[in-house]
Each structure stands twice: as C-alpha cells, then as structure tokens.
Amino acid sequence: MDLTGYSNDFTVDAAFPDAMRRFVARARQRWTQLLLSGEPTAGEADWRLPEPDDDYSGIVTFSSGLEMEDFWEENGYALDDSGQGPYAVFYRRRTGPLHATAISGIRTDDPDIEQAVEGTGLLMAEYYTVSLLTPEDPATDPFSAAVVRDFVASFGATT
C-alpha cells in the first residue's frame, strides 16, 4: 500500500496517552464496529495506548470495520463511497528539551489565556510529536475536519 492521506502535525504534552483514550472513545461513537490497528475494540471498556517499545513510538490505525480495512489495503488513506475513510495516529515520545522563542496563533475560548500566552516562550522537557493522518485535507473535507476536531477536543481544546 502506498502512503497516502493528509498529515496534520502536532506537538503535544504528556497528557497524550489520556487524550488518545478520549480520542478512541470518540471514534467508537462514530463507528460501532471500530477496529484499532486492525483489531476489534467493542469489548474494551477502557482502551489504553500499547506499552511503549524502546523508542517510545507507535501507530494506531482507525477503521470502521473489515470492509474499510479491505478498502484501505486497496486504496490507502482515501474516502470511500460513504465519504469516510481510515485514519491513523503516528506518535513518538520525546524527552529532550524543546524550546520555542515565541508562541503565536493561540486558539482558546479564554481571552485571558490568549493574552497571557501569545508571544511568550515555550519550554517542554517531555512531549510527543504526533501526526494525525486523515484521508483528505481537513480544510476541504468535512470527514477529515471532524477527525481533527475530535483529536483536538480530546485535549479539551477547540479548533
């Protein structure tokens, strides 16, 4: 299968494992026969990220069921006839320092937070680099936009 799809890249804090649990719960609401990395999840009440390997990286794939898994093998990250498609989260835990000199483009419902954070520096010691691969560009595709909204909302934020 060729790698296709649209990469939505994030740097997120150490809350990532808990946010992923909430993201999976949202996916279960979308698809009752949800498959994660090709495996059924219906019986799992409290899904967790797999135990990390040596480099603390991983991939979690999402599909609506076996039919979409077959579609995926044939078409990659693409929209099917229903206007939906498989998506995935590629992640890696980082433990080295991250320093950004100025934060900009703050999106929050709280203007006080925006005023307090806009233009400040960022220092993080533990974080994750994440790529949410959607079938299409969320700026033009409603399904992909909904997936990105669910991911961001899993951290308690809005897009």
PDB file of C-alpha atoms in Angstrom:
ATOM      1  CA  MET A   1       0.000   0.000   0.000  1.00  0.00           C
ATOM      2  CA  ASP A   2       1.281   3.452  -0.861  1.00  0.00           C
ATOM      3  CA  LEU A   3       1.277   6.039   1.874  1.00  0.00           C
ATOM      4  CA  THR A   4      -1.468   8.494   1.090  1.00  0.00           C
ATOM      5  CA  GLY A   5      -3.525  10.893   3.133  1.00  0.00           C
ATOM      6  CA  TYR A   6      -3.008  14.279   4.703  1.00  0.00           C
ATOM      7  CA  SER A   7      -0.654  14.809   7.638  1.00  0.00           C
ATOM      8  CA  ASN A   8      -1.879  17.027  10.496  1.00  0.00           C
ATOM      9  CA  ASP A   9       1.129  17.536  12.764  1.00  0.00           C
ATOM     10  CA  PHE A  10       1.086  18.398  16.459  1.00  0.00           C
ATOM     11  CA  THR A  11       3.482  18.701  19.369  1.00  0.00           C
ATOM     12  CA  VAL A  12       1.539  17.721  22.474  1.00  0.00           C
ATOM     13  CA  ASP A  13       2.268  17.489  26.174  1.00  0.00           C
ATOM     14  CA  ALA A  14       2.500  14.430  28.406  1.00  0.00           C
ATOM     15  CA  ALA A  15      -1.327  14.243  28.537  1.00  0.00           C
ATOM     16  CA  PHE A  16      -1.182  12.454  25.152  1.00  0.00           C
ATOM     17  CA  PRO A  17      -1.928   8.901  26.437  1.00  0.00           C
ATOM     18  CA  ASP A  18      -5.080  10.079  28.244  1.00  0.00           C
ATOM     19  CA  ALA A  19      -6.112  12.246  25.294  1.00  0.00           C
ATOM     20  CA  MET A  20      -5.728   9.217  22.998  1.00  0.00           C
ATOM     21  CA  ARG A  21      -8.067   7.252  25.258  1.00  0.00           C
ATOM     22  CA  ARG A  22     -10.664  10.013  24.832  1.00  0.00           C
ATOM     23  CA  PHE A  23      -9.987  10.167  21.069  1.00  0.00           C
ATOM     24  CA  VAL A  24     -10.642   6.420  20.783  1.00  0.00           C
ATOM     25  CA  ALA A  25     -13.891   6.863  22.755  1.00  0.00           C
ATOM     26  CA  ARG A  26     -14.980   9.500  20.214  1.00  0.00           C
ATOM     27  CA  ALA A  27     -14.109   7.132  17.359  1.00  0.00           C
ATOM     28  CA  ARG A  28     -16.287   4.438  18.968  1.00  0.00           C
ATOM     29  CA  GLN A  29     -19.190   6.889  18.844  1.00  0.00           C
ATOM     30  CA  ARG A  30     -18.564   7.360  15.107  1.00  0.00           C
ATOM     31  CA  TRP A  31     -18.111   3.670  14.308  1.00  0.00           C
ATOM     32  CA  THR A  32     -19.696   0.963  16.494  1.00  0.00           C
ATOM     33  CA  GLN A  33     -17.555  -1.728  14.807  1.00  0.00           C
ATOM     34  CA  LEU A  34     -14.334   0.288  15.261  1.00  0.00           C
ATOM     35  CA  LEU A  35     -11.089  -1.512  14.528  1.00  0.00           C
ATOM     36  CA  LEU A  36      -7.888  -0.155  16.081  1.00  0.00           C
ATOM     37  CA  SER A  37      -4.763  -1.325  14.303  1.00  0.00           C
ATOM     38  CA  GLY A  38      -6.927  -3.985  12.640  1.00  0.00           C
ATOM     39  CA  GLU A  39      -8.326  -5.371  15.907  1.00  0.00           C
ATOM     40  CA  PRO A  40     -11.898  -5.110  17.274  1.00  0.00           C
ATOM     41  CA  THR A  41     -12.325  -2.896  20.334  1.00  0.00           C
ATOM     42  CA  ALA A  42     -16.019  -3.355  21.164  1.00  0.00           C
ATOM     43  CA  GLY A  43     -15.309  -5.283  24.379  1.00  0.00           C
ATOM     44  CA  GLU A  44     -12.633  -2.933  25.680  1.00  0.00           C
ATOM     45  CA  ALA A  45     -14.209  -0.512  28.119  1.00  0.00           C
ATOM     46  CA  ASP A  46     -11.048   1.486  28.753  1.00  0.00           C
ATOM     47  CA  TRP A  47      -8.618   1.320  25.827  1.00  0.00           C
ATOM     48  CA  ARG A  48      -5.012   2.366  26.504  1.00  0.00           C
ATOM     49  CA  LEU A  49      -2.018   3.034  24.282  1.00  0.00           C
ATOM     50  CA  PRO A  50       0.073  -0.087  23.772  1.00  0.00           C
ATOM     51  CA  GLU A  51       3.101  -0.416  26.017  1.00  0.00           C
ATOM     52  CA  PRO A  52       5.933   1.626  24.508  1.00  0.00           C
ATOM     53  CA  ASP A  53       8.802  -0.063  22.754  1.00  0.00           C
ATOM     54  CA  ASP A  54      12.399   1.061  23.105  1.00  0.00           C
ATOM     55  CA  ASP A  55      11.968   4.285  21.136  1.00  0.00           C
ATOM     56  CA  TYR A  56       8.533   5.180  22.576  1.00  0.00           C
ATOM     57  CA  SER A  57       6.935   5.450  19.155  1.00  0.00           C
ATOM     58  CA  GLY A  58       3.874   3.846  17.702  1.00  0.00           C
ATOM     59  CA  ILE A  59       0.999   3.873  15.255  1.00  0.00           C
ATOM     60  CA  VAL A  60      -2.690   3.472  15.980  1.00  0.00           C
ATOM     61  CA  THR A  61      -4.902   2.966  12.920  1.00  0.00           C
ATOM     62  CA  PHE A  62      -8.670   3.537  12.847  1.00  0.00           C
ATOM     63  CA  SER A  63     -11.227   1.932  10.539  1.00  0.00           C
ATOM     64  CA  SER A  64     -14.974   1.307  10.647  1.00  0.00           C
ATOM     65  CA  GLY A  65     -14.664  -2.460  10.199  1.00  0.00           C
ATOM     66  CA  LEU A  66     -13.383  -5.208   7.954  1.00  0.00           C
ATOM     67  CA  GLU A  67     -14.862  -3.662   4.802  1.00  0.00           C
ATOM     68  CA  MET A  68     -12.915  -0.456   5.400  1.00  0.00           C
ATOM     69  CA  GLU A  69      -9.773  -2.462   6.206  1.00  0.00           C
ATOM     70  CA  ASP A  70     -10.075  -4.113   2.764  1.00  0.00           C
ATOM     71  CA  PHE A  71     -10.754  -0.716   1.159  1.00  0.00           C
ATOM     72  CA  TRP A  72      -7.661   0.633   2.925  1.00  0.00           C
ATOM     73  CA  GLU A  73      -5.447  -2.135   1.554  1.00  0.00           C
ATOM     74  CA  GLU A  74      -6.666  -1.324  -1.952  1.00  0.00           C
ATOM     75  CA  ASN A  75      -6.887   2.497  -1.803  1.00  0.00           C
ATOM     76  CA  GLY A  76      -4.768   3.691   1.112  1.00  0.00           C
ATOM     77  CA  TYR A  77      -5.945   6.663   3.166  1.00  0.00           C
ATOM     78  CA  ALA A  78      -8.868   7.709   0.985  1.00  0.00           C
ATOM     79  CA  LEU A  79     -12.567   8.421   1.291  1.00  0.00           C
ATOM     80  CA  ASP A  80     -14.945   5.574   0.487  1.00  0.00           C
ATOM     81  CA  ASP A  81     -18.412   5.873  -1.077  1.00  0.00           C
ATOM     82  CA  SER A  82     -19.867   6.953   2.281  1.00  0.00           C
ATOM     83  CA  GLY A  83     -17.485   9.937   2.436  1.00  0.00           C
ATOM     84  CA  GLN A  84     -15.483   8.399   5.291  1.00  0.00           C
ATOM     85  CA  GLY A  85     -12.123   6.707   5.381  1.00  0.00           C
ATOM     86  CA  PRO A  86      -9.436   5.184   7.553  1.00  0.00           C
ATOM     87  CA  TYR A  87      -7.098   7.385   9.554  1.00  0.00           C
ATOM     88  CA  ALA A  88      -4.113   6.916  11.835  1.00  0.00           C
ATOM     89  CA  VAL A  89      -2.105   8.481  14.628  1.00  0.00           C
ATOM     90  CA  PHE A  90       1.681   8.213  14.395  1.00  0.00           C
ATOM     91  CA  TYR A  91       3.391   9.280  17.605  1.00  0.00           C
ATOM     92  CA  ARG A  92       6.740   9.434  19.332  1.00  0.00           C
ATOM     93  CA  ARG A  93       7.529  10.394  22.907  1.00  0.00           C
ATOM     94  CA  ARG A  94      10.376  12.855  23.249  1.00  0.00           C
ATOM     95  CA  THR A  95      12.345  13.512  26.404  1.00  0.00           C
ATOM     96  CA  GLY A  96      14.826  16.085  25.199  1.00  0.00           C
ATOM     97  CA  PRO A  97      14.283  19.792  25.727  1.00  0.00           C
ATOM     98  CA  LEU A  98      12.011  21.720  23.376  1.00  0.00           C
ATOM     99  CA  HIS A  99      12.336  25.492  23.279  1.00  0.00           C
ATOM    100  CA  ALA A 100      10.297  27.828  21.105  1.00  0.00           C
ATOM    101  CA  THR A 101      11.101  31.527  21.330  1.00  0.00           C
ATOM    102  CA  ALA A 102       7.568  32.813  20.732  1.00  0.00           C
ATOM    103  CA  ILE A 103       4.140  31.180  20.723  1.00  0.00           C
ATOM    104  CA  SER A 104       1.688  32.549  18.193  1.00  0.00           C
ATOM    105  CA  GLY A 105      -1.676  31.621  16.747  1.00  0.00           C
ATOM    106  CA  ILE A 106      -3.289  30.809  20.094  1.00  0.00           C
ATOM    107  CA  ARG A 107      -6.767  29.256  19.850  1.00  0.00           C
ATOM    108  CA  THR A 108      -8.706  29.295  23.085  1.00  0.00           C
ATOM    109  CA  ASP A 109     -12.134  30.174  24.417  1.00  0.00           C
ATOM    110  CA  ASP A 110     -10.489  32.170  27.211  1.00  0.00           C
ATOM    111  CA  PRO A 111      -9.183  35.593  26.107  1.00  0.00           C
ATOM    112  CA  ASP A 112      -7.163  35.873  29.333  1.00  0.00           C
ATOM    113  CA  ILE A 113      -5.157  32.774  28.372  1.00  0.00           C
ATOM    114  CA  GLU A 114      -4.627  34.098  24.872  1.00  0.00           C
ATOM    115  CA  GLN A 115      -3.354  37.417  26.210  1.00  0.00           C
ATOM    116  CA  ALA A 116      -1.112  35.714  28.790  1.00  0.00           C
ATOM    117  CA  VAL A 117       0.449  33.208  26.349  1.00  0.00           C
ATOM    118  CA  GLU A 118       0.620  34.913  22.933  1.00  0.00           C
ATOM    119  CA  GLY A 119       4.243  35.838  22.209  1.00  0.00           C
ATOM    120  CA  THR A 120       5.730  34.023  25.220  1.00  0.00           C
ATOM    121  CA  GLY A 121       8.392  31.323  25.005  1.00  0.00           C
ATOM    122  CA  LEU A 122       7.765  27.610  25.331  1.00  0.00           C
ATOM    123  CA  LEU A 123       9.886  25.136  27.294  1.00  0.00           C
ATOM    124  CA  MET A 124       8.997  21.445  27.475  1.00  0.00           C
ATOM    125  CA  ALA A 125      11.011  18.526  28.790  1.00  0.00           C
ATOM    126  CA  GLU A 126       8.618  15.677  27.936  1.00  0.00           C
ATOM    127  CA  TYR A 127       6.268  15.803  24.980  1.00  0.00           C
ATOM    128  CA  TYR A 128       5.045  13.862  21.969  1.00  0.00           C
ATOM    129  CA  THR A 129       5.361  14.600  18.292  1.00  0.00           C
ATOM    130  CA  VAL A 130       2.186  13.404  16.614  1.00  0.00           C
ATOM    131  CA  SER A 131       0.984  13.104  13.047  1.00  0.00           C
ATOM    132  CA  LEU A 132      -2.728  12.536  12.583  1.00  0.00           C
ATOM    133  CA  LEU A 133      -3.075  11.169   9.059  1.00  0.00           C
ATOM    134  CA  THR A 134      -6.531  11.846   7.597  1.00  0.00           C
ATOM    135  CA  PRO A 135      -7.871  10.771   4.191  1.00  0.00           C
ATOM    136  CA  GLU A 136      -8.039  14.341   2.863  1.00  0.00           C
ATOM    137  CA  ASP A 137      -7.144  17.921   3.789  1.00  0.00           C
ATOM    138  CA  PRO A 138      -9.399  18.968   6.699  1.00  0.00           C
ATOM    139  CA  ALA A 139      -9.694  22.442   5.154  1.00  0.00           C
ATOM    140  CA  THR A 140     -11.677  20.940   2.270  1.00  0.00           C
ATOM    141  CA  ASP A 141     -13.057  17.609   3.542  1.00  0.00           C
ATOM    142  CA  PRO A 142     -15.768  17.505   6.244  1.00  0.00           C
ATOM    143  CA  PHE A 143     -14.919  13.974   7.435  1.00  0.00           C
ATOM    144  CA  SER A 144     -11.208  14.741   7.865  1.00  0.00           C
ATOM    145  CA  ALA A 145     -12.112  18.022   9.598  1.00  0.00           C
ATOM    146  CA  ALA A 146     -14.331  16.098  12.041  1.00  0.00           C
ATOM    147  CA  VAL A 147     -11.472  13.696  12.850  1.00  0.00           C
ATOM    148  CA  VAL A 148      -9.096  16.609  13.558  1.00  0.00           C
ATOM    149  CA  ARG A 149     -11.772  18.339  15.694  1.00  0.00           C
ATOM    150  CA  ASP A 150     -12.197  15.127  17.710  1.00  0.00           C
ATOM    151  CA  PHE A 151      -8.434  14.853  18.231  1.00  0.00           C
ATOM    152  CA  VAL A 152      -8.090  18.464  19.388  1.00  0.00           C
ATOM    153  CA  ALA A 153     -11.195  18.155  21.591  1.00  0.00           C
ATOM    154  CA  SER A 154      -9.655  15.080  23.228  1.00  0.00           C
ATOM    155  CA  PHE A 155      -7.176  17.512  24.806  1.00  0.00           C
ATOM    156  CA  GLY A 156     -10.027  19.771  25.953  1.00  0.00           C
ATOM    157  CA  ALA A 157      -9.325  22.364  23.252  1.00  0.00           C
ATOM    158  CA  THR A 158     -11.287  23.661  20.269  1.00  0.00           C
ATOM    159  CA  THR A 159     -10.176  24.089  16.671  1.00  0.00           C
TER     160      THR A 159
END
